[in-house]
Coordinates of C-alpha atoms and ligand atoms in Angstrom, one line a residue:
M4 CA 10.6 -250.8 -66.2
S5 CA 10.5 -249.8 -69.9
T6 CA 7.2 -248.6 -71.4
P7 CA 5.6 -251.2 -73.7
A8 CA 5.6 -250.3 -77.4
P9 CA 2.2 -248.7 -78.5
D10 CA 1.5 -251.7 -80.7
A11 CA 2.6 -254.3 -78.0
T12 CA -0.9 -255.8 -78.0
F13 CA -0.9 -256.3 -81.8
I14 CA -0.6 -259.8 -83.2
P15 CA 1.1 -260.4 -86.6
A16 CA -1.4 -261.0 -89.4
T17 CA -1.8 -264.5 -90.8
G18 CA -2.6 -265.8 -94.3
L19 CA -2.4 -263.5 -97.3
L20 CA -1.4 -260.4 -95.4
A21 CA 1.5 -262.2 -93.6
G22 CA 3.0 -263.1 -97.0
L23 CA 3.5 -259.4 -98.0
D24 CA 7.2 -259.1 -97.3
L25 CA 7.5 -255.3 -97.9
L26 CA 4.8 -254.7 -95.3
Q27 CA 4.6 -255.6 -91.6
V28 CA 0.9 -256.2 -90.8
S29 CA -0.5 -256.8 -87.4
Q30 CA -3.9 -256.6 -85.8
D31 CA -5.5 -255.8 -82.4
G32 CA -9.2 -256.3 -82.4
A33 CA -10.8 -254.0 -85.0
V34 CA -7.6 -252.1 -85.7
L35 CA -5.0 -253.2 -88.3
H36 CA -1.5 -251.7 -88.4
I37 CA 0.2 -251.7 -91.8
R38 CA 3.9 -250.7 -91.5
L39 CA 5.9 -250.0 -94.7
N40 CA 8.9 -252.3 -94.3
R41 CA 11.6 -251.3 -96.6
P42 CA 13.7 -249.1 -94.3
V43 CA 17.0 -249.8 -96.1
K44 CA 15.6 -247.8 -99.0
R45 CA 13.7 -245.4 -96.7
N46 CA 10.4 -247.1 -97.7
A47 CA 10.8 -246.0 -101.3
I48 CA 7.8 -247.4 -103.2
N49 CA 8.9 -249.8 -105.9
D50 CA 6.5 -251.9 -108.0
G51 CA 6.4 -254.6 -105.4
L52 CA 5.5 -252.3 -102.6
I53 CA 2.7 -250.5 -104.4
A54 CA 1.3 -253.9 -105.4
Q55 CA 1.4 -255.1 -101.9
L56 CA -0.3 -252.0 -100.5
H57 CA -3.1 -252.5 -103.0
T58 CA -3.3 -256.2 -102.1
A59 CA -3.5 -255.4 -98.4
F60 CA -6.2 -252.8 -98.8
V61 CA -8.5 -254.9 -100.9
N62 CA -8.0 -257.9 -98.6
L63 CA -8.6 -256.3 -95.2
P64 CA -9.9 -258.9 -92.6
A65 CA -13.7 -258.7 -92.2
D66 CA -13.4 -257.7 -88.5
V67 CA -11.1 -254.7 -89.2
R68 CA -12.8 -251.3 -88.8
A69 CA -9.8 -248.9 -89.0
V70 CA -6.3 -249.0 -90.3
V71 CA -3.1 -247.3 -89.2
V72 CA -0.3 -246.9 -91.7
S73 CA 3.3 -246.1 -90.6
G74 CA 6.8 -246.5 -91.8
E75 CA 9.6 -248.5 -90.4
G76 CA 13.0 -246.8 -89.8
A77 CA 13.9 -243.1 -89.7
H78 CA 11.4 -242.0 -92.4
F79 CA 7.8 -242.5 -93.3
C80 CA 8.4 -242.8 -97.1
A81 CA 11.0 -241.5 -99.6
G82 CA 8.4 -241.7 -102.5
L83 CA 8.7 -243.4 -105.8
D84 CA 11.7 -245.8 -106.1
L85 CA 13.6 -243.7 -108.6
S86 CA 15.7 -246.7 -109.7
E87 CA 12.7 -248.2 -111.4
L88 CA 11.7 -245.0 -113.2
V89 CA 14.5 -245.0 -115.7
E90 CA 13.9 -246.7 -119.0
R91 CA 10.1 -247.0 -118.8
D92 CA 8.4 -246.1 -122.1
I93 CA 5.4 -243.8 -122.2
H94 CA 2.8 -246.6 -122.2
A95 CA 4.5 -248.4 -119.3
A96 CA 4.8 -245.1 -117.4
I97 CA 1.0 -244.4 -117.8
L98 CA 0.2 -247.9 -116.6
H99 CA 2.6 -247.5 -113.7
S100 CA 0.9 -244.3 -112.6
R101 CA -2.5 -245.9 -113.0
G102 CA -1.3 -248.7 -110.7
W103 CA -0.6 -246.2 -108.0
H104 CA -4.0 -244.6 -108.5
A105 CA -5.7 -248.0 -108.1
A106 CA -3.7 -248.7 -104.9
F107 CA -4.4 -245.3 -103.3
D108 CA -8.0 -245.3 -104.4
A109 CA -8.3 -248.6 -102.5
I110 CA -7.2 -246.7 -99.5
Q111 CA -9.3 -243.5 -99.9
Y112 CA -12.4 -245.3 -101.2
G113 CA -12.0 -248.6 -99.3
R114 CA -14.2 -250.0 -96.6
V115 CA -12.6 -248.5 -93.5
P116 CA -10.9 -245.2 -92.5
V117 CA -7.1 -245.1 -92.6
I118 CA -4.8 -243.0 -90.4
A119 CA -1.3 -242.2 -91.5
V120 CA 1.4 -241.8 -88.8
L121 CA 4.1 -239.6 -90.3
H122 CA 7.7 -239.1 -89.3
G123 CA 10.9 -238.1 -91.1
A124 CA 10.6 -237.7 -94.9
V125 CA 7.1 -237.7 -96.2
V126 CA 8.1 -236.8 -99.8
G127 CA 6.9 -237.3 -103.3
G128 CA 4.9 -240.5 -103.5
G129 CA 5.1 -240.7 -99.7
L130 CA 3.1 -237.5 -99.5
E131 CA 0.7 -238.9 -102.1
L132 CA 0.2 -242.0 -100.0
A133 CA -0.4 -239.8 -96.9
A134 CA -2.9 -237.7 -98.8
S135 CA -5.0 -240.7 -99.7
C136 CA -5.4 -241.5 -96.0
H137 CA -8.3 -240.0 -94.1
I138 CA -6.4 -238.6 -91.1
R139 CA -2.8 -237.7 -90.7
V140 CA -0.8 -237.6 -87.5
A141 CA 2.7 -236.0 -87.7
E142 CA 5.6 -236.3 -85.3
D143 CA 8.0 -233.4 -84.8
S144 CA 10.5 -235.0 -87.3
A145 CA 8.0 -235.1 -90.2
Y146 CA 8.7 -233.0 -93.2
F147 CA 6.9 -232.7 -96.5
G148 CA 8.4 -232.3 -100.0
L149 CA 7.6 -232.8 -103.6
P150 CA 11.1 -233.4 -105.1
E151 CA 9.4 -234.4 -108.4
G152 CA 10.1 -230.8 -109.6
Q153 CA 13.8 -231.3 -109.0
R154 CA 13.9 -234.7 -110.5
G155 CA 12.4 -233.5 -113.8
I156 CA 9.2 -235.4 -113.4
F157 CA 5.6 -234.8 -112.2
V158 CA 3.5 -236.3 -109.5
G159 CA 1.9 -239.6 -110.7
G160 CA 0.3 -241.1 -107.6
G161 CA -2.7 -238.9 -107.4
G162 CA -0.8 -235.9 -105.9
S163 CA -2.2 -233.3 -108.3
V164 CA -5.7 -234.3 -107.3
R165 CA -5.4 -234.9 -103.6
I166 CA -2.6 -232.6 -102.3
P167 CA -4.1 -229.3 -103.6
R168 CA -7.4 -230.3 -101.8
L169 CA -5.4 -230.3 -98.6
M170 CA -3.0 -227.4 -98.9
G171 CA -4.2 -225.5 -101.9
A172 CA -2.7 -225.4 -105.4
A173 CA -0.6 -222.3 -104.7
R174 CA 1.4 -224.1 -102.0
M175 CA 1.8 -227.2 -104.0
T176 CA 3.0 -225.1 -107.0
D177 CA 5.6 -223.5 -104.8
M178 CA 6.8 -226.9 -103.4
M179 CA 7.2 -228.3 -106.9
L180 CA 8.8 -225.3 -108.6
T181 CA 11.2 -224.3 -105.8
G182 CA 11.7 -227.6 -103.9
R183 CA 10.3 -225.9 -100.8
V184 CA 9.9 -228.3 -97.8
F185 CA 7.4 -227.8 -95.1
D186 CA 8.0 -228.9 -91.5
A187 CA 5.4 -230.6 -89.3
D188 CA 4.0 -227.4 -87.9
Q189 CA 3.6 -225.9 -91.4
G190 CA 2.0 -229.1 -92.5
E191 CA -0.5 -228.6 -89.7
R192 CA -1.1 -225.0 -90.5
Y193 CA -1.6 -225.8 -94.2
G194 CA -4.1 -228.5 -93.7
V195 CA -2.0 -231.6 -94.4
V196 CA -1.7 -232.6 -90.7
N197 CA -4.7 -233.3 -88.4
Y198 CA -2.7 -234.1 -85.2
R199 CA 0.8 -233.0 -84.2
V200 CA 2.6 -235.1 -81.6
G201 CA 6.2 -235.4 -80.3
D202 CA 8.8 -237.7 -81.8
G203 CA 7.9 -241.3 -80.9
A204 CA 4.3 -240.6 -80.0
G205 CA 2.7 -240.9 -83.4
L206 CA 1.8 -244.6 -83.4
A207 CA 0.1 -244.4 -80.0
K208 CA -1.9 -241.4 -81.2
G209 CA -2.8 -243.2 -84.4
I210 CA -3.9 -246.3 -82.6
E211 CA -5.9 -244.3 -80.1
L212 CA -7.7 -242.5 -83.0
A213 CA -8.2 -245.8 -84.8
R214 CA -9.8 -247.4 -81.8
K215 CA -12.3 -244.4 -81.5
I216 CA -13.1 -244.7 -85.2
A217 CA -13.5 -248.4 -85.0
G218 CA -16.3 -247.8 -82.5
N219 CA -18.4 -245.8 -85.0
A220 CA -21.3 -247.2 -87.0
P221 CA -19.9 -248.7 -90.3
M222 CA -22.4 -246.7 -92.3
T223 CA -21.0 -243.4 -90.8
A224 CA -17.6 -244.4 -92.0
F225 CA -19.0 -245.2 -95.4
A226 CA -20.8 -241.8 -95.6
V227 CA -17.7 -239.9 -94.6
M228 CA -15.4 -241.8 -96.9
H229 CA -17.6 -242.2 -100.0
A230 CA -20.3 -239.5 -99.9
L231 CA -18.5 -236.5 -98.4
P232 CA -15.6 -236.2 -100.9
R233 CA -18.1 -236.6 -103.8
I234 CA -20.5 -234.1 -102.3
V235 CA -17.7 -231.5 -102.0
E236 CA -17.2 -231.8 -105.8
M237 CA -20.9 -231.3 -106.6
S238 CA -22.8 -228.1 -107.2
P239 CA -24.5 -227.0 -103.9
S240 CA -27.9 -228.0 -105.2
E241 CA -26.8 -231.5 -106.2
G242 CA -24.7 -231.8 -103.0
L243 CA -27.7 -230.9 -100.8
F244 CA -29.8 -233.5 -102.6
A245 CA -27.1 -236.2 -102.3
E246 CA -26.7 -235.3 -98.6
S247 CA -30.4 -235.9 -97.9
L248 CA -30.2 -239.3 -99.5
M249 CA -27.1 -240.2 -97.5
A250 CA -28.5 -238.9 -94.3
A251 CA -31.7 -240.8 -94.6
S252 CA -29.9 -244.0 -95.4
A253 CA -27.5 -243.6 -92.5
S254 CA -30.2 -242.8 -89.9
N255 CA -32.3 -245.7 -91.0
T256 CA -29.7 -248.4 -90.1
P257 CA -30.5 -250.5 -87.0
E258 CA -27.2 -249.4 -85.5
A259 CA -28.0 -245.7 -85.9
Q260 CA -31.5 -246.3 -84.4
A261 CA -30.0 -248.1 -81.4
R262 CA -27.4 -245.3 -80.9
L263 CA -30.1 -242.6 -81.1
R264 CA -32.3 -244.4 -78.5
A265 CA -29.3 -244.9 -76.2
F266 CA -28.7 -241.1 -76.2
L267 CA -32.4 -240.3 -75.6
E268 CA -32.5 -242.8 -72.7
G269 CA -29.4 -241.3 -71.1
R270 CA -27.1 -244.2 -71.9
A271 CA -24.8 -242.5 -74.3
G272 CA -22.0 -240.0 -73.9
K273 CA -22.5 -236.3 -74.2
V274 CA -20.4 -234.0 -76.4
V275 CA -17.8 -232.6 -74.1
K276 CA -14.8 -230.3 -74.6
E277 CA -11.5 -232.3 -74.7
Ligands
1HE19 C1 16.1 -244.4 -102.7 C2 15.0 -243.4 -102.6 C3 14.1 -243.3 -103.7 C4 16.2 -243.3 -100.8 N1 14.3 -244.1 -104.7 N2 16.2 -245.2 -103.8 N3 11.9 -239.3 -104.0 C5 13.0 -238.5 -103.7 O1 13.4 -237.8 -104.6 C6 13.6 -238.6 -102.4 C7 14.9 -239.2 -102.5 N4 15.5 -239.6 -101.2 C8 16.0 -238.7 -100.3 O2 16.0 -237.5 -100.5 C9 16.7 -239.3 -99.1 O3 17.0 -240.7 -99.4 C10 15.8 -239.3 -97.8 C11 15.7 -237.8 -97.4 C12 14.4 -239.8 -98.0 C13 16.5 -240.1 -96.7 O4 17.9 -239.7 -96.6 P1 18.9 -240.6 -95.8 O5 20.2 -239.9 -95.7 O6 18.3 -241.1 -94.5 O7 19.0 -242.0 -96.7 P2 19.9 -242.1 -98.1 O8 21.3 -242.5 -97.7 O9 19.7 -241.0 -99.0 O10 19.2 -243.4 -98.7 C14 19.4 -244.7 -98.2 C15 19.2 -245.6 -99.4 O11 17.9 -245.5 -99.9 C16 20.1 -245.3 -100.6 O12 20.4 -246.4 -101.3 P3 21.9 -247.2 -101.1 O13 21.8 -248.4 -101.9 O14 22.9 -246.1 -101.5 O15 21.9 -247.4 -99.6 C17 19.2 -244.4 -101.4 O16 19.6 -244.4 -102.8 C18 17.9 -245.2 -101.3 N5 16.8 -244.3 -101.6 N6 15.2 -242.8 -101.4 C19 15.3 -245.1 -104.7 N7 13.2 -242.4 -103.7 C20 4.1 -242.0 -108.6 S1 5.0 -240.6 -108.9 C21 5.8 -240.3 -107.4 C22 7.0 -239.5 -107.7 C23 8.0 -239.4 -106.6 O17 7.8 -239.9 -105.5 S2 9.4 -238.5 -106.9 C24 10.2 -238.3 -105.4 C25 11.2 -239.4 -105.2

């Protein structure tokens, strides 16, 4: 008997999300799976795909508490659709880049954590997309490149802001100037990848993590997604002050109170080594 697909229990989305033809959206309980669905073009991000990603992330169903993003076909994402880049004037190019920023901000600063499941090429705008997610799972086949340097362009989808915060500006400089490509293990060593799995195991891992995350208190997700990255950019004094406000807000939610009581009454799990 063949093993069922890791998303076998997922049901295709309905309504607005079902109408996004460059994405394949499905849901199982509190977990939504968004699959880039342009395999013929290696999931290259054209104007339609970036708009659909933005639309999906600002219209997540109310019961969704974690999202998994993956790519259909042999590659996660080949980055910007280069065929749309030629003949854009400066103003249009700025607006185009800002459109990507809006879409990826909707991922990073949205309502729920997002896990990227990476395989094959994760290059250019594909790496920028992955960097806007909160957790990255990489299969053996995944590799990371920034071919912008070779194409005579620059990152425009938030890469210069997000990628150095993962791997450091020195590594990103090397990738852009020399075309250096990192494999999945290097990606893990350099802080891009949180979880390394074998080929074909990424989606199951992503869904497993999403289910865990979906069980957290929503205010915790909010604090990690919205407070943490801002506190990191603050001076230590301001950061500590902001942390106190966030901590007090989180611990005063009814959900946190119930969870704390459950632990004290022996009804909640202990922290154990995995
Ligand atoms: C594309 C694109 C694309 C594939 N734009 N059409 N990104 C890049 O510079 C990466 C360019 N792509 C590649 O290096 C390779 O296509 C891959 C390594 C990703 C995959 O290779 P392979 O052998 O599996 O596929 P392929 O035969 O190269 O591509 C299949 C088709 O997809 C082909 O079209 P066809 O009509 O000839 O079948 C390719 O032209 C097409 N295709 N990638 C347009 N990127 C906001 S700023 C972000 C800036 C960037 O992202 S720059 C990096 C762009």
